[in-house]
Short mmCIF file of N, CA and C in Angstrom, two decimals:
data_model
loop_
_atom_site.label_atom_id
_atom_site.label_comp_id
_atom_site.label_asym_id
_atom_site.label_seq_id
_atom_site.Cartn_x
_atom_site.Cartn_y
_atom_site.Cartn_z
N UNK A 1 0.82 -1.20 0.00
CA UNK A 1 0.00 0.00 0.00
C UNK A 1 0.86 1.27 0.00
N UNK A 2 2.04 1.34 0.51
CA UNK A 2 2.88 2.59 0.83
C UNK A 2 4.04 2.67 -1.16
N UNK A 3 3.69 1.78 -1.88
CA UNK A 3 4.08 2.17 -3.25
C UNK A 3 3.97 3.40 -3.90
N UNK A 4 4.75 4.00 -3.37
CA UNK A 4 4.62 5.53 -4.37
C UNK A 4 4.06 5.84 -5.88
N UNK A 5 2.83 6.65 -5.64
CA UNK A 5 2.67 6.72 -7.59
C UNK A 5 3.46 7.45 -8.41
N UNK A 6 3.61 6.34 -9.39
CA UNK A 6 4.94 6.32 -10.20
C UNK A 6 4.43 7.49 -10.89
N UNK A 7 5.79 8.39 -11.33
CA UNK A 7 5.86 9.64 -11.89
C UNK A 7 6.82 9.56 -13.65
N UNK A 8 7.17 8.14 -14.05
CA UNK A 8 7.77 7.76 -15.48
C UNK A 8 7.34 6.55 -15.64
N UNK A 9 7.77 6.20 -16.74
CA UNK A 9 7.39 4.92 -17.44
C UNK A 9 8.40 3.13 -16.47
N UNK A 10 9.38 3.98 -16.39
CA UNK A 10 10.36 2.94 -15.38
C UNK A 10 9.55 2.60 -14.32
N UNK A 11 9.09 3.48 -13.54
CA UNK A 11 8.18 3.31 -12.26
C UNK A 11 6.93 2.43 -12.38
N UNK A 12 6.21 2.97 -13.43
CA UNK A 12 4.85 2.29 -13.84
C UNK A 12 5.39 0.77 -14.43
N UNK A 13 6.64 0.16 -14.80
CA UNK A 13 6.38 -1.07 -15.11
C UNK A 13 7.13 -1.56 -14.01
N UNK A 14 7.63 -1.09 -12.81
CA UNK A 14 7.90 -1.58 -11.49
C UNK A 14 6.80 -1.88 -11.12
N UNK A 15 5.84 -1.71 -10.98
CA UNK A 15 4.55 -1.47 -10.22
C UNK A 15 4.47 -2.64 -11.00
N UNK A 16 3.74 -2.44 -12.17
CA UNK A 16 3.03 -4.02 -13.11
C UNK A 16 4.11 -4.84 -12.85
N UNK A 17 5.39 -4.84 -12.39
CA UNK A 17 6.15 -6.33 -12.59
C UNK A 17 5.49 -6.78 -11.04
N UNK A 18 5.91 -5.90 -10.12
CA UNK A 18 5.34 -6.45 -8.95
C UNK A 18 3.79 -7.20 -8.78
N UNK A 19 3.25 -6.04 -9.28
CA UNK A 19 1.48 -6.51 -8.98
C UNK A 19 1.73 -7.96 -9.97
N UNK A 20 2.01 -7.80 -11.34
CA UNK A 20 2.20 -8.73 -12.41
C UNK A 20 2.52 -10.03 -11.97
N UNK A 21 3.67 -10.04 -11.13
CA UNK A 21 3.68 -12.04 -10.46
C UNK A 21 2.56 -12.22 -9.42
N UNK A 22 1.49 -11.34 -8.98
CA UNK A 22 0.45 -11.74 -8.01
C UNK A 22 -0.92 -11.95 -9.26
N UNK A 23 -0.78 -11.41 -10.43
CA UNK A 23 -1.99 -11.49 -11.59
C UNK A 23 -3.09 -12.40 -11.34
N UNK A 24 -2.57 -13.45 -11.21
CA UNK A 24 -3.72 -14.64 -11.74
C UNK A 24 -4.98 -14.80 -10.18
N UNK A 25 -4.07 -14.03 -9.27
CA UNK A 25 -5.11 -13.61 -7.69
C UNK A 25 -5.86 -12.59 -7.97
N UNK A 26 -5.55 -11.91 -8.94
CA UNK A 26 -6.67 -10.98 -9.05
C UNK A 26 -7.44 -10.94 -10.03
N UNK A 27 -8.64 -10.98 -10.31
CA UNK A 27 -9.99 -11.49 -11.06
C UNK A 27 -9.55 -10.35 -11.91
N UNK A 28 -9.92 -9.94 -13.05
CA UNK A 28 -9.64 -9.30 -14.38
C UNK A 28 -8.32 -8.08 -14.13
N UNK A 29 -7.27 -8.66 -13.62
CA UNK A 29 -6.27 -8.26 -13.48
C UNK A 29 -5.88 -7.16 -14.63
N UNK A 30 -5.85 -7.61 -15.97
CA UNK A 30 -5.31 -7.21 -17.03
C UNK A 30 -6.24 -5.69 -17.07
N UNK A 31 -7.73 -6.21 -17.07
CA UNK A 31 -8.83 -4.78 -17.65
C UNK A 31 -8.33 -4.44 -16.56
N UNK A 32 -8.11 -4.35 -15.55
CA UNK A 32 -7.72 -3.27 -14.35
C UNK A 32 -6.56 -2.53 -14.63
N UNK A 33 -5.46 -3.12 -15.25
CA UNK A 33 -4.63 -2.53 -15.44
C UNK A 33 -3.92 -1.82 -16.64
N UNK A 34 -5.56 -1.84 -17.55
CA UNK A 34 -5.17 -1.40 -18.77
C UNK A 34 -4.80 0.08 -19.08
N UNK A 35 -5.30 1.11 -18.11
CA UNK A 35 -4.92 2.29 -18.10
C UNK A 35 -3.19 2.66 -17.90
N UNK A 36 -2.66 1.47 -16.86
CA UNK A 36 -1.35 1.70 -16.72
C UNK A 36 -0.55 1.48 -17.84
N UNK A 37 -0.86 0.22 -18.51
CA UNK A 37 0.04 -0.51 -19.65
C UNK A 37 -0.47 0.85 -20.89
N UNK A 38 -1.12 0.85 -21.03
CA UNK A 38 -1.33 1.82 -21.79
C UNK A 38 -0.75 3.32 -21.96
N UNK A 39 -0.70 3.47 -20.10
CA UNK A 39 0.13 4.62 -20.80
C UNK A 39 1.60 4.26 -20.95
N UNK A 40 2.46 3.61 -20.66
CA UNK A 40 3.60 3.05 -21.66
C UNK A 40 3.62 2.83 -23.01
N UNK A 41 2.97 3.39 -23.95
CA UNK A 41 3.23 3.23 -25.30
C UNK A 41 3.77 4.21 -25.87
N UNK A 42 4.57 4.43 -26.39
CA UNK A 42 5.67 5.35 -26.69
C UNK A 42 7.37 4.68 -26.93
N UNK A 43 7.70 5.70 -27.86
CA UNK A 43 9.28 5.23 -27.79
C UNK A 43 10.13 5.48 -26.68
N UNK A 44 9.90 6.56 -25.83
CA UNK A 44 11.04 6.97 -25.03
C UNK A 44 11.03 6.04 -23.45
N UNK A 45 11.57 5.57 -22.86
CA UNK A 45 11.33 4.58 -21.98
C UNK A 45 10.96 5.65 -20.55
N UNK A 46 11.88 6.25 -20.28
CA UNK A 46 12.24 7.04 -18.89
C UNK A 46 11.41 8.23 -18.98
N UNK A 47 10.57 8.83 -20.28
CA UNK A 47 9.92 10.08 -20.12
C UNK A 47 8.76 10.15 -18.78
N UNK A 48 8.34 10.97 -18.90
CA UNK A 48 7.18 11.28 -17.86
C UNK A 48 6.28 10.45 -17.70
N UNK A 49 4.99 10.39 -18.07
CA UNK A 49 3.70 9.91 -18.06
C UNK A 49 2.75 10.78 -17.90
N UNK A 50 1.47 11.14 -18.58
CA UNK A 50 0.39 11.61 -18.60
C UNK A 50 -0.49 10.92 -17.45
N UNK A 51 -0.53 11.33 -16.05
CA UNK A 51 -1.38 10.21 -15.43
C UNK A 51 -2.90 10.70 -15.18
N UNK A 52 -3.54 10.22 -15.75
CA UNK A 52 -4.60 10.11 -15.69
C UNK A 52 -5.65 9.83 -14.36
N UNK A 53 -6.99 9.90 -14.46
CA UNK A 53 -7.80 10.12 -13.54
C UNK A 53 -7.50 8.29 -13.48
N UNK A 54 -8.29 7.93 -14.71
CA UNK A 54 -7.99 6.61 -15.19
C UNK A 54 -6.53 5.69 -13.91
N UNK A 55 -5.27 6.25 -14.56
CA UNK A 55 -4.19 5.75 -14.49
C UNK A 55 -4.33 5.36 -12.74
N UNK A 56 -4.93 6.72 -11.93
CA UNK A 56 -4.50 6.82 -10.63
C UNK A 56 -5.49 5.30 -9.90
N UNK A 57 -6.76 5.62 -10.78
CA UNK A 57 -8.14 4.52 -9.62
C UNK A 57 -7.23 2.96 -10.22
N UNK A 58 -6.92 2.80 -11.40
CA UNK A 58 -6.33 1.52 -11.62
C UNK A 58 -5.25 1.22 -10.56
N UNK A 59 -4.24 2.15 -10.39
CA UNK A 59 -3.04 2.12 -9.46
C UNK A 59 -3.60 1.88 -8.02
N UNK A 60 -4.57 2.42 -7.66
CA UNK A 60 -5.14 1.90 -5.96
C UNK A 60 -6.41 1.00 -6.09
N UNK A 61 -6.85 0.55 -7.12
CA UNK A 61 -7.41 -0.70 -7.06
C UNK A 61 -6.42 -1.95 -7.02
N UNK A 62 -5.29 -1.80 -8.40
CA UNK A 62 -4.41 -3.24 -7.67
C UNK A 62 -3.95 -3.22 -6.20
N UNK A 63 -3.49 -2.00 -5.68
CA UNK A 63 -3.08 -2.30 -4.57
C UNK A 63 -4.06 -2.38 -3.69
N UNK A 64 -5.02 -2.25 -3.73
CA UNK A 64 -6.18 -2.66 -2.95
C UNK A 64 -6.44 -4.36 -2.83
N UNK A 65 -6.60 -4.61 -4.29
CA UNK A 65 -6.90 -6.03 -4.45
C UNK A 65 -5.61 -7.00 -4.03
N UNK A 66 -4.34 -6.45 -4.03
CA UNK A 66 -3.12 -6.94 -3.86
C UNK A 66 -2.98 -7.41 -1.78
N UNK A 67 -3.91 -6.17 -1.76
CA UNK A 67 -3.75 -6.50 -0.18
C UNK A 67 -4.95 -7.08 0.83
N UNK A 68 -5.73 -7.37 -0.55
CA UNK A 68 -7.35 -7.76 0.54
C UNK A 68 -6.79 -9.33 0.82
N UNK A 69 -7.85 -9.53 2.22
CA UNK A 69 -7.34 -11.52 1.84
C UNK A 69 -8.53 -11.82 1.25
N UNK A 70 -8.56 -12.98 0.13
CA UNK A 70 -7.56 -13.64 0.72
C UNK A 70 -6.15 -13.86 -0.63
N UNK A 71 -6.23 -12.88 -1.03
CA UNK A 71 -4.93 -12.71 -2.07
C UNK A 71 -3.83 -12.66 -1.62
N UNK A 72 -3.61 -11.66 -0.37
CA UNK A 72 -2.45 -12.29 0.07
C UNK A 72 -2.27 -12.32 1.66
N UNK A 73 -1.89 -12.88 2.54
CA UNK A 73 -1.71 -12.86 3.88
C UNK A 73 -0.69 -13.50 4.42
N UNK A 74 -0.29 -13.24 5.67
CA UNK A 74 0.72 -13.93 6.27
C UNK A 74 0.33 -15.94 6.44
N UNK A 75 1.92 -16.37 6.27
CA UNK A 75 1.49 -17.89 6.38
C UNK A 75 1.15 -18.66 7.39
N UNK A 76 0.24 -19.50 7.93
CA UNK A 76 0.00 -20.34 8.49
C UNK A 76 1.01 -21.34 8.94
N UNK A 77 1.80 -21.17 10.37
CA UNK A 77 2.71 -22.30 10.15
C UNK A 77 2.30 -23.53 10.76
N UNK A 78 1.62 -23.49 10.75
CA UNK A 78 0.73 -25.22 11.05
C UNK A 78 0.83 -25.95 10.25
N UNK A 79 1.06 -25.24 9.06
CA UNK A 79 1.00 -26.21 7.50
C UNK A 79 2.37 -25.95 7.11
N UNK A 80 2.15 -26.61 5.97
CA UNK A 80 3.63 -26.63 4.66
C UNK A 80 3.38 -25.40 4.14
N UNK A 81 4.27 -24.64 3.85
CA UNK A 81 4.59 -23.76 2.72
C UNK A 81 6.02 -23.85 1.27
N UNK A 82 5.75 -23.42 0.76
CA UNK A 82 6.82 -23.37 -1.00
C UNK A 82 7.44 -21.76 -0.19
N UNK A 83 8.59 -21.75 -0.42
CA UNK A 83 9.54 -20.95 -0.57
C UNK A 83 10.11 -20.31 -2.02
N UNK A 84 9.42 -19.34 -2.89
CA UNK A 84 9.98 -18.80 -4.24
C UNK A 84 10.65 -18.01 -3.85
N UNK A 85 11.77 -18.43 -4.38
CA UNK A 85 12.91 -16.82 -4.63
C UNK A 85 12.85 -16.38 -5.61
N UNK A 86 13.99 -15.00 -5.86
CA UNK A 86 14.01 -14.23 -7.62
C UNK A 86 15.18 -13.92 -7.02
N UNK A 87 16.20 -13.67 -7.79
CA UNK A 87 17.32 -12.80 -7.64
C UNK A 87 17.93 -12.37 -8.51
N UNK A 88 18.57 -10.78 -8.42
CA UNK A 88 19.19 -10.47 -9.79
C UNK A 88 20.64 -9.64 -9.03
N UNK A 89 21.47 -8.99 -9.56
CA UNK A 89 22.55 -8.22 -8.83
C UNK A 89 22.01 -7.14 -8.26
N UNK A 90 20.99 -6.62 -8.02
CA UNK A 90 20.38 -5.83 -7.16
C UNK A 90 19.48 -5.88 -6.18
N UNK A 91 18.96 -7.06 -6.34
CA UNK A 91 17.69 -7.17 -5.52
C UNK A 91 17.47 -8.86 -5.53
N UNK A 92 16.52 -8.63 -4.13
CA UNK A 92 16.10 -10.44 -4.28
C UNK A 92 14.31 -10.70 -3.84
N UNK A 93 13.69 -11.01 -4.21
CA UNK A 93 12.34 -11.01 -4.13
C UNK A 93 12.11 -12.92 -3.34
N UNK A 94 11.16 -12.89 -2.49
CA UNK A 94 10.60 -13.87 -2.48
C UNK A 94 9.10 -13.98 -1.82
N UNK A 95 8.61 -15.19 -2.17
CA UNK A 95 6.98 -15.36 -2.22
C UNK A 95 7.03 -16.43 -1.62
N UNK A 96 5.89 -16.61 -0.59
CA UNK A 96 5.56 -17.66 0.04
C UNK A 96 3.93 -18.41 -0.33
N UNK A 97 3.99 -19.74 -0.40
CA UNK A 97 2.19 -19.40 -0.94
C UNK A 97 2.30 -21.38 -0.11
N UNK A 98 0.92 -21.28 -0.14
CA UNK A 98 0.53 -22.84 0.79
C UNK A 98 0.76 -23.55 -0.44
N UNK A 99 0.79 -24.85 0.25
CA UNK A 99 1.08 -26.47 -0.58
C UNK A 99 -0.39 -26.64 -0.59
#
């Protein structure tokens, strides 16, 4: 929820990569986020963005839906959980989700 709204095109596909590996938890993920992907069309990668009325309700609906349960919550350790990592030379991401 504390994701800053992105102010360039770099920012706005930080946001979709993040929300983007939670997608398939959120019911019409894509039409929700068509205002964002959209405004990335252009040649210049790093320019500004036009953000829209559009752009902003899409941007706090994923993170809305990103944080309701039961999309995502802390794990249950009574049970098994999967351990996903990501790693690149900057950063390391990981996801926990039930067996």
């Amino acid at each position: 929820m504390d994701f800053s709204t992105p102010k360039t095109k770099t920012q706005i596909r930080a946001f979709l990569g993040l929300a983007g590996y939670h997608a398939h938890y959120v019911k019409n993920f894509s039409l929700i986020a068509a205002p964002l992907t959209q405004s990335l069309k252009g040649k210049i990668k790093k320019e500004g963005v036009n953000w829209t009325r559009d752009c902003n309700r899409a941007f706090t609906e994923l993170k809305n839906r990103l944080t309701e349960i039961p999309v995502l919550h802390g794990p249950d350790y009574n049970k098994e959980f999967i351990v996903q990592t990501d790693a690149s030379d900057l950063a390391i991401g990981v996801g926990l989700s039930a067996k």
